[in-house]
Amino acid sequence: MEEIGKLTEEYKQVLAKVQDRRRHWHEHSKPFLKQYLSEVSEKHQLNWKAGANESMQGLEAVYLVFDHEPSGIVEQSPFSVVQKMKVGGFLSFSQTRNGQVVVWISFPFIDGMAEEKPKVETIETIEPEEITAENITRFISKFLDELIQWENDSRDEIGFRSHR
């Protein structure tokens, strides 16, 4: 019976921690991320913008996303000419079910060219309190490094679909 008492107290502490994380995210982390990412996108002129997905309360995300743009690849047939679009990648700070924040990247892809879904990579899972200017800058740097590598990697697009 003593073991159950210890475990119930531990569980109560875990539930309280989840609520603390959610409160910190809502009051501090999310507004700070929105502001910081907006400032970055305005200061450093690329085809990107900051945004938020708030459609699911408790599982919200704040992100930095590249706009879609022509890829330079054009599919031609006797009846049409189709400009293939590069769907921009993004860096996301996504709240998890327990209130922690997963920082992850979705890589760009050329729409209609590859069979697979876009590559996704988790960078780190952090506490909402760890969302600081220094850490955000570190994550944006990692994101940009990965996109530079993606743009330079000539072997990434193997497996094109055949359009007949």
mmCIF file with all atom_site columns, C-alpha atoms in Angstrom:
data_model
loop_
_atom_site.group_PDB
_atom_site.id
_atom_site.type_symbol
_atom_site.label_atom_id
_atom_site.label_alt_id
_atom_site.label_comp_id
_atom_site.label_asym_id
_atom_site.label_entity_id
_atom_site.label_seq_id
_atom_site.pdbx_PDB_ins_code
_atom_site.Cartn_x
_atom_site.Cartn_y
_atom_site.Cartn_z
_atom_site.occupancy
_atom_site.B_iso_or_equiv
_atom_site.pdbx_formal_charge
_atom_site.auth_seq_id
_atom_site.auth_comp_id
_atom_site.auth_asym_id
_atom_site.auth_atom_id
_atom_site.pdbx_PDB_model_num
ATOM 1   C CA . MET A 1 1   ? 0.000  0.000  0.000   1.00 0.00 ? 1   MET A CA 1
ATOM 2   C CA . GLU A 1 2   ? 2.922  2.328  0.720   1.00 0.00 ? 2   GLU A CA 1
ATOM 3   C CA . GLU A 1 3   ? 4.220  1.850  -2.843  1.00 0.00 ? 3   GLU A CA 1
ATOM 4   C CA . ILE A 1 4   ? 0.849  2.930  -4.278  1.00 0.00 ? 4   ILE A CA 1
ATOM 5   C CA . GLY A 1 5   ? 0.930  6.028  -2.079  1.00 0.00 ? 5   GLY A CA 1
ATOM 6   C CA . LYS A 1 6   ? 4.368  6.995  -3.412  1.00 0.00 ? 6   LYS A CA 1
ATOM 7   C CA . LEU A 1 7   ? 3.312  6.429  -6.998  1.00 0.00 ? 7   LEU A CA 1
ATOM 8   C CA . THR A 1 8   ? 0.098  8.443  -6.650  1.00 0.00 ? 8   THR A CA 1
ATOM 9   C CA . GLU A 1 9   ? 2.088  11.358 -5.236  1.00 0.00 ? 9   GLU A CA 1
ATOM 10  C CA . GLU A 1 10  ? 4.585  11.074 -8.080  1.00 0.00 ? 10  GLU A CA 1
ATOM 11  C CA . TYR A 1 11  ? 1.731  11.027 -10.597 1.00 0.00 ? 11  TYR A CA 1
ATOM 12  C CA . LYS A 1 12  ? 0.192  14.153 -9.032  1.00 0.00 ? 12  LYS A CA 1
ATOM 13  C CA . GLN A 1 13  ? 3.552  15.906 -9.403  1.00 0.00 ? 13  GLN A CA 1
ATOM 14  C CA . VAL A 1 14  ? 3.788  14.894 -13.060 1.00 0.00 ? 14  VAL A CA 1
ATOM 15  C CA . LEU A 1 15  ? 0.279  16.212 -13.739 1.00 0.00 ? 15  LEU A CA 1
ATOM 16  C CA . ALA A 1 16  ? 1.145  19.498 -12.014 1.00 0.00 ? 16  ALA A CA 1
ATOM 17  C CA . LYS A 1 17  ? 4.307  19.771 -14.128 1.00 0.00 ? 17  LYS A CA 1
ATOM 18  C CA . VAL A 1 18  ? 2.254  19.343 -17.321 1.00 0.00 ? 18  VAL A CA 1
ATOM 19  C CA . GLN A 1 19  ? -0.021 22.193 -16.218 1.00 0.00 ? 19  GLN A CA 1
ATOM 20  C CA . ASP A 1 20  ? 3.003  24.362 -15.372 1.00 0.00 ? 20  ASP A CA 1
ATOM 21  C CA . ARG A 1 21  ? 4.475  23.711 -18.836 1.00 0.00 ? 21  ARG A CA 1
ATOM 22  C CA . ARG A 1 22  ? 1.197  24.594 -20.551 1.00 0.00 ? 22  ARG A CA 1
ATOM 23  C CA . ARG A 1 23  ? 0.855  27.789 -18.536 1.00 0.00 ? 23  ARG A CA 1
ATOM 24  C CA . HIS A 1 24  ? 4.448  28.834 -19.301 1.00 0.00 ? 24  HIS A CA 1
ATOM 25  C CA . TRP A 1 25  ? 3.978  28.085 -23.013 1.00 0.00 ? 25  TRP A CA 1
ATOM 26  C CA . HIS A 1 26  ? 0.790  30.126 -23.199 1.00 0.00 ? 26  HIS A CA 1
ATOM 27  C CA . GLU A 1 27  ? 1.975  33.087 -21.109 1.00 0.00 ? 27  GLU A CA 1
ATOM 28  C CA . HIS A 1 28  ? 5.639  33.339 -22.105 1.00 0.00 ? 28  HIS A CA 1
ATOM 29  C CA . SER A 1 29  ? 7.065  30.915 -24.674 1.00 0.00 ? 29  SER A CA 1
ATOM 30  C CA . LYS A 1 30  ? 4.485  31.221 -27.455 1.00 0.00 ? 30  LYS A CA 1
ATOM 31  C CA . PRO A 1 31  ? 4.313  35.057 -27.453 1.00 0.00 ? 31  PRO A CA 1
ATOM 32  C CA . PHE A 1 32  ? 8.111  35.296 -27.288 1.00 0.00 ? 32  PHE A CA 1
ATOM 33  C CA . LEU A 1 33  ? 8.541  32.838 -30.169 1.00 0.00 ? 33  LEU A CA 1
ATOM 34  C CA . LYS A 1 34  ? 6.018  34.694 -32.334 1.00 0.00 ? 34  LYS A CA 1
ATOM 35  C CA . GLN A 1 35  ? 7.779  38.002 -31.747 1.00 0.00 ? 35  GLN A CA 1
ATOM 36  C CA . TYR A 1 36  ? 11.314 36.665 -32.130 1.00 0.00 ? 36  TYR A CA 1
ATOM 37  C CA . LEU A 1 37  ? 10.620 34.682 -35.310 1.00 0.00 ? 37  LEU A CA 1
ATOM 38  C CA . SER A 1 38  ? 8.769  37.658 -36.825 1.00 0.00 ? 38  SER A CA 1
ATOM 39  C CA . GLU A 1 39  ? 11.744 39.893 -36.099 1.00 0.00 ? 39  GLU A CA 1
ATOM 40  C CA . VAL A 1 40  ? 14.126 37.375 -37.661 1.00 0.00 ? 40  VAL A CA 1
ATOM 41  C CA . SER A 1 41  ? 12.021 37.043 -40.814 1.00 0.00 ? 41  SER A CA 1
ATOM 42  C CA . GLU A 1 42  ? 11.774 40.831 -41.173 1.00 0.00 ? 42  GLU A CA 1
ATOM 43  C CA . LYS A 1 43  ? 15.436 41.519 -40.468 1.00 0.00 ? 43  LYS A CA 1
ATOM 44  C CA . HIS A 1 44  ? 16.881 38.738 -42.629 1.00 0.00 ? 44  HIS A CA 1
ATOM 45  C CA . GLN A 1 45  ? 15.197 39.038 -45.991 1.00 0.00 ? 45  GLN A CA 1
ATOM 46  C CA . LEU A 1 46  ? 14.430 35.612 -47.394 1.00 0.00 ? 46  LEU A CA 1
ATOM 47  C CA . ASN A 1 47  ? 11.213 34.242 -48.837 1.00 0.00 ? 47  ASN A CA 1
ATOM 48  C CA . TRP A 1 48  ? 10.038 33.248 -45.332 1.00 0.00 ? 48  TRP A CA 1
ATOM 49  C CA . LYS A 1 49  ? 7.642  34.307 -42.628 1.00 0.00 ? 49  LYS A CA 1
ATOM 50  C CA . ALA A 1 50  ? 6.699  33.500 -39.064 1.00 0.00 ? 50  ALA A CA 1
ATOM 51  C CA . GLY A 1 51  ? 3.336  31.981 -38.227 1.00 0.00 ? 51  GLY A CA 1
ATOM 52  C CA . ALA A 1 52  ? 1.400  29.947 -35.710 1.00 0.00 ? 52  ALA A CA 1
ATOM 53  C CA . ASN A 1 53  ? -0.957 26.999 -35.799 1.00 0.00 ? 53  ASN A CA 1
ATOM 54  C CA . GLU A 1 54  ? -3.389 27.507 -32.944 1.00 0.00 ? 54  GLU A CA 1
ATOM 55  C CA . SER A 1 55  ? -6.254 25.362 -34.178 1.00 0.00 ? 55  SER A CA 1
ATOM 56  C CA . MET A 1 56  ? -5.688 22.721 -31.497 1.00 0.00 ? 56  MET A CA 1
ATOM 57  C CA . GLN A 1 57  ? -5.377 24.282 -28.058 1.00 0.00 ? 57  GLN A CA 1
ATOM 58  C CA . GLY A 1 58  ? -2.717 22.476 -26.049 1.00 0.00 ? 58  GLY A CA 1
ATOM 59  C CA . LEU A 1 59  ? -0.962 21.275 -29.216 1.00 0.00 ? 59  LEU A CA 1
ATOM 60  C CA . GLU A 1 60  ? -0.079 24.632 -30.723 1.00 0.00 ? 60  GLU A CA 1
ATOM 61  C CA . ALA A 1 61  ? 2.938  25.377 -32.885 1.00 0.00 ? 61  ALA A CA 1
ATOM 62  C CA . VAL A 1 62  ? 4.918  28.463 -33.813 1.00 0.00 ? 62  VAL A CA 1
ATOM 63  C CA . TYR A 1 63  ? 6.999  28.228 -36.956 1.00 0.00 ? 63  TYR A CA 1
ATOM 64  C CA . LEU A 1 64  ? 9.238  29.861 -39.506 1.00 0.00 ? 64  LEU A CA 1
ATOM 65  C CA . VAL A 1 65  ? 8.224  28.784 -43.025 1.00 0.00 ? 65  VAL A CA 1
ATOM 66  C CA . PHE A 1 66  ? 9.502  29.365 -46.532 1.00 0.00 ? 66  PHE A CA 1
ATOM 67  C CA . ASP A 1 67  ? 6.884  30.294 -49.136 1.00 0.00 ? 67  ASP A CA 1
ATOM 68  C CA . HIS A 1 68  ? 6.240  28.048 -52.117 1.00 0.00 ? 68  HIS A CA 1
ATOM 69  C CA . GLU A 1 69  ? 8.140  29.151 -55.200 1.00 0.00 ? 69  GLU A CA 1
ATOM 70  C CA . PRO A 1 70  ? 8.855  27.938 -58.730 1.00 0.00 ? 70  PRO A CA 1
ATOM 71  C CA . SER A 1 71  ? 11.488 25.200 -58.667 1.00 0.00 ? 71  SER A CA 1
ATOM 72  C CA . GLY A 1 72  ? 12.875 25.906 -62.106 1.00 0.00 ? 72  GLY A CA 1
ATOM 73  C CA . ILE A 1 73  ? 11.648 22.503 -63.245 1.00 0.00 ? 73  ILE A CA 1
ATOM 74  C CA . VAL A 1 74  ? 9.030  22.605 -65.998 1.00 0.00 ? 74  VAL A CA 1
ATOM 75  C CA . GLU A 1 75  ? 7.124  19.556 -67.220 1.00 0.00 ? 75  GLU A CA 1
ATOM 76  C CA . GLN A 1 76  ? 6.187  19.837 -70.890 1.00 0.00 ? 76  GLN A CA 1
ATOM 77  C CA . SER A 1 77  ? 3.826  17.772 -72.952 1.00 0.00 ? 77  SER A CA 1
ATOM 78  C CA . PRO A 1 78  ? 2.166  18.396 -76.308 1.00 0.00 ? 78  PRO A CA 1
ATOM 79  C CA . PHE A 1 79  ? -0.852 19.724 -74.430 1.00 0.00 ? 79  PHE A CA 1
ATOM 80  C CA . SER A 1 80  ? 0.515  21.548 -71.402 1.00 0.00 ? 80  SER A CA 1
ATOM 81  C CA . VAL A 1 81  ? 3.412  23.183 -69.652 1.00 0.00 ? 81  VAL A CA 1
ATOM 82  C CA . VAL A 1 82  ? 3.476  22.742 -65.861 1.00 0.00 ? 82  VAL A CA 1
ATOM 83  C CA . GLN A 1 83  ? 5.821  24.685 -63.589 1.00 0.00 ? 83  GLN A CA 1
ATOM 84  C CA . LYS A 1 84  ? 6.819  22.421 -60.677 1.00 0.00 ? 84  LYS A CA 1
ATOM 85  C CA . MET A 1 85  ? 6.692  24.236 -57.357 1.00 0.00 ? 85  MET A CA 1
ATOM 86  C CA . LYS A 1 86  ? 9.182  23.939 -54.528 1.00 0.00 ? 86  LYS A CA 1
ATOM 87  C CA . VAL A 1 87  ? 7.146  23.627 -51.359 1.00 0.00 ? 87  VAL A CA 1
ATOM 88  C CA . GLY A 1 88  ? 9.080  25.522 -48.724 1.00 0.00 ? 88  GLY A CA 1
ATOM 89  C CA . GLY A 1 89  ? 10.475 23.871 -45.650 1.00 0.00 ? 89  GLY A CA 1
ATOM 90  C CA . PHE A 1 90  ? 9.807  25.023 -42.110 1.00 0.00 ? 90  PHE A CA 1
ATOM 91  C CA . LEU A 1 91  ? 11.155 25.087 -38.578 1.00 0.00 ? 91  LEU A CA 1
ATOM 92  C CA . SER A 1 92  ? 8.475  24.320 -35.995 1.00 0.00 ? 92  SER A CA 1
ATOM 93  C CA . PHE A 1 93  ? 8.271  24.714 -32.232 1.00 0.00 ? 93  PHE A CA 1
ATOM 94  C CA . SER A 1 94  ? 5.364  22.374 -31.434 1.00 0.00 ? 94  SER A CA 1
ATOM 95  C CA . GLN A 1 95  ? 3.783  21.854 -28.052 1.00 0.00 ? 95  GLN A CA 1
ATOM 96  C CA . THR A 1 96  ? 3.388  18.177 -27.136 1.00 0.00 ? 96  THR A CA 1
ATOM 97  C CA . ARG A 1 97  ? 0.675  16.428 -25.143 1.00 0.00 ? 97  ARG A CA 1
ATOM 98  C CA . ASN A 1 98  ? 2.712  16.824 -21.943 1.00 0.00 ? 98  ASN A CA 1
ATOM 99  C CA . GLY A 1 99  ? 3.504  20.500 -22.528 1.00 0.00 ? 99  GLY A CA 1
ATOM 100 C CA . GLN A 1 100 ? 7.083  20.039 -23.652 1.00 0.00 ? 100 GLN A CA 1
ATOM 101 C CA . VAL A 1 101 ? 8.135  21.578 -26.969 1.00 0.00 ? 101 VAL A CA 1
ATOM 102 C CA . VAL A 1 102 ? 9.472  19.589 -29.912 1.00 0.00 ? 102 VAL A CA 1
ATOM 103 C CA . VAL A 1 103 ? 11.689 21.571 -32.275 1.00 0.00 ? 103 VAL A CA 1
ATOM 104 C CA . TRP A 1 104 ? 11.633 20.017 -35.732 1.00 0.00 ? 104 TRP A CA 1
ATOM 105 C CA . ILE A 1 105 ? 12.295 20.649 -39.401 1.00 0.00 ? 105 ILE A CA 1
ATOM 106 C CA . SER A 1 106 ? 10.204 19.777 -42.428 1.00 0.00 ? 106 SER A CA 1
ATOM 107 C CA . PHE A 1 107 ? 12.425 19.883 -45.495 1.00 0.00 ? 107 PHE A CA 1
ATOM 108 C CA . PRO A 1 108 ? 11.366 21.440 -48.802 1.00 0.00 ? 108 PRO A CA 1
ATOM 109 C CA . PHE A 1 109 ? 10.276 19.230 -51.672 1.00 0.00 ? 109 PHE A CA 1
ATOM 110 C CA . ILE A 1 110 ? 9.413  19.597 -55.340 1.00 0.00 ? 110 ILE A CA 1
ATOM 111 C CA . ASP A 1 111 ? 5.663  19.039 -55.664 1.00 0.00 ? 111 ASP A CA 1
ATOM 112 C CA . GLY A 1 112 ? 4.835  16.061 -57.875 1.00 0.00 ? 112 GLY A CA 1
ATOM 113 C CA . MET A 1 113 ? 8.429  14.890 -58.285 1.00 0.00 ? 113 MET A CA 1
ATOM 114 C CA . ALA A 1 114 ? 9.160  12.447 -55.491 1.00 0.00 ? 114 ALA A CA 1
ATOM 115 C CA . GLU A 1 115 ? 7.093  9.499  -54.311 1.00 0.00 ? 115 GLU A CA 1
ATOM 116 C CA . GLU A 1 116 ? 7.802  10.042 -50.635 1.00 0.00 ? 116 GLU A CA 1
ATOM 117 C CA . LYS A 1 117 ? 6.503  12.565 -48.140 1.00 0.00 ? 117 LYS A CA 1
ATOM 118 C CA . PRO A 1 118 ? 8.818  15.445 -47.206 1.00 0.00 ? 118 PRO A CA 1
ATOM 119 C CA . LYS A 1 119 ? 11.705 14.544 -44.943 1.00 0.00 ? 119 LYS A CA 1
ATOM 120 C CA . VAL A 1 120 ? 11.105 15.521 -41.318 1.00 0.00 ? 120 VAL A CA 1
ATOM 121 C CA . GLU A 1 121 ? 13.806 15.729 -38.652 1.00 0.00 ? 121 GLU A CA 1
ATOM 122 C CA . THR A 1 122 ? 13.425 16.319 -34.924 1.00 0.00 ? 122 THR A CA 1
ATOM 123 C CA . ILE A 1 123 ? 16.126 18.597 -33.568 1.00 0.00 ? 123 ILE A CA 1
ATOM 124 C CA . GLU A 1 124 ? 15.361 18.502 -29.863 1.00 0.00 ? 124 GLU A CA 1
ATOM 125 C CA . THR A 1 125 ? 12.620 18.256 -27.225 1.00 0.00 ? 125 THR A CA 1
ATOM 126 C CA . ILE A 1 126 ? 12.836 21.055 -24.662 1.00 0.00 ? 126 ILE A CA 1
ATOM 127 C CA . GLU A 1 127 ? 10.996 22.545 -21.733 1.00 0.00 ? 127 GLU A CA 1
ATOM 128 C CA . PRO A 1 128 ? 9.026  25.741 -22.479 1.00 0.00 ? 128 PRO A CA 1
ATOM 129 C CA . GLU A 1 129 ? 11.391 27.607 -20.129 1.00 0.00 ? 129 GLU A CA 1
ATOM 130 C CA . GLU A 1 130 ? 14.269 26.754 -22.471 1.00 0.00 ? 130 GLU A CA 1
ATOM 131 C CA . ILE A 1 131 ? 12.824 28.891 -25.256 1.00 0.00 ? 131 ILE A CA 1
ATOM 132 C CA . THR A 1 132 ? 15.334 31.710 -25.135 1.00 0.00 ? 132 THR A CA 1
ATOM 133 C CA . ALA A 1 133 ? 16.805 33.989 -27.788 1.00 0.00 ? 133 ALA A CA 1
ATOM 134 C CA . GLU A 1 134 ? 20.032 31.999 -27.642 1.00 0.00 ? 134 GLU A CA 1
ATOM 135 C CA . ASN A 1 135 ? 18.302 28.635 -28.173 1.00 0.00 ? 135 ASN A CA 1
ATOM 136 C CA . ILE A 1 136 ? 16.003 29.943 -30.906 1.00 0.00 ? 136 ILE A CA 1
ATOM 137 C CA . THR A 1 137 ? 19.021 31.360 -32.738 1.00 0.00 ? 137 THR A CA 1
ATOM 138 C CA . ARG A 1 138 ? 20.751 27.983 -32.410 1.00 0.00 ? 138 ARG A CA 1
ATOM 139 C CA . PHE A 1 139 ? 17.707 26.193 -33.856 1.00 0.00 ? 139 PHE A CA 1
ATOM 140 C CA . ILE A 1 140 ? 17.356 28.665 -36.746 1.00 0.00 ? 140 ILE A CA 1
ATOM 141 C CA . SER A 1 141 ? 21.065 28.202 -37.524 1.00 0.00 ? 141 SER A CA 1
ATOM 142 C CA . LYS A 1 142 ? 20.601 24.417 -37.590 1.00 0.00 ? 142 LYS A CA 1
ATOM 143 C CA . PHE A 1 143 ? 17.539 24.850 -39.826 1.00 0.00 ? 143 PHE A CA 1
ATOM 144 C CA . LEU A 1 144 ? 19.409 27.045 -42.300 1.00 0.00 ? 144 LEU A CA 1
ATOM 145 C CA . ASP A 1 145 ? 22.427 24.702 -42.291 1.00 0.00 ? 145 ASP A CA 1
ATOM 146 C CA . GLU A 1 146 ? 20.118 21.788 -43.144 1.00 0.00 ? 146 GLU A CA 1
ATOM 147 C CA . LEU A 1 147 ? 18.419 23.737 -45.953 1.00 0.00 ? 147 LEU A CA 1
ATOM 148 C CA . ILE A 1 148 ? 21.768 24.768 -47.408 1.00 0.00 ? 148 ILE A CA 1
ATOM 149 C CA . GLN A 1 149 ? 22.777 21.112 -47.419 1.00 0.00 ? 149 GLN A CA 1
ATOM 150 C CA . TRP A 1 150 ? 19.418 20.122 -48.975 1.00 0.00 ? 150 TRP A CA 1
ATOM 151 C CA . GLU A 1 151 ? 19.820 22.678 -51.767 1.00 0.00 ? 151 GLU A CA 1
ATOM 152 C CA . ASN A 1 152 ? 23.397 21.494 -52.434 1.00 0.00 ? 152 ASN A CA 1
ATOM 153 C CA . ASP A 1 153 ? 22.664 17.741 -52.245 1.00 0.00 ? 153 ASP A CA 1
ATOM 154 C CA . SER A 1 154 ? 22.412 16.339 -55.759 1.00 0.00 ? 154 SER A CA 1
ATOM 155 C CA . ARG A 1 155 ? 21.411 12.838 -54.641 1.00 0.00 ? 155 ARG A CA 1
ATOM 156 C CA . ASP A 1 156 ? 18.266 13.680 -52.661 1.00 0.00 ? 156 ASP A CA 1
ATOM 157 C CA . GLU A 1 157 ? 15.731 13.503 -55.484 1.00 0.00 ? 157 GLU A CA 1
ATOM 158 C CA . ILE A 1 158 ? 16.291 9.933  -56.674 1.00 0.00 ? 158 ILE A CA 1
ATOM 159 C CA . GLY A 1 159 ? 13.050 8.147  -57.464 1.00 0.00 ? 159 GLY A CA 1
ATOM 160 C CA . PHE A 1 160 ? 11.131 10.592 -59.633 1.00 0.00 ? 160 PHE A CA 1
ATOM 161 C CA . ARG A 1 161 ? 7.658  9.582  -60.725 1.00 0.00 ? 161 ARG A CA 1
ATOM 162 C CA . SER A 1 162 ? 7.185  8.923  -64.399 1.00 0.00 ? 162 SER A CA 1
ATOM 163 C CA . HIS A 1 163 ? 4.493  11.101 -65.932 1.00 0.00 ? 163 HIS A CA 1
ATOM 164 C CA . ARG A 1 164 ? 3.009  9.637  -69.111 1.00 0.00 ? 164 ARG A CA 1
#
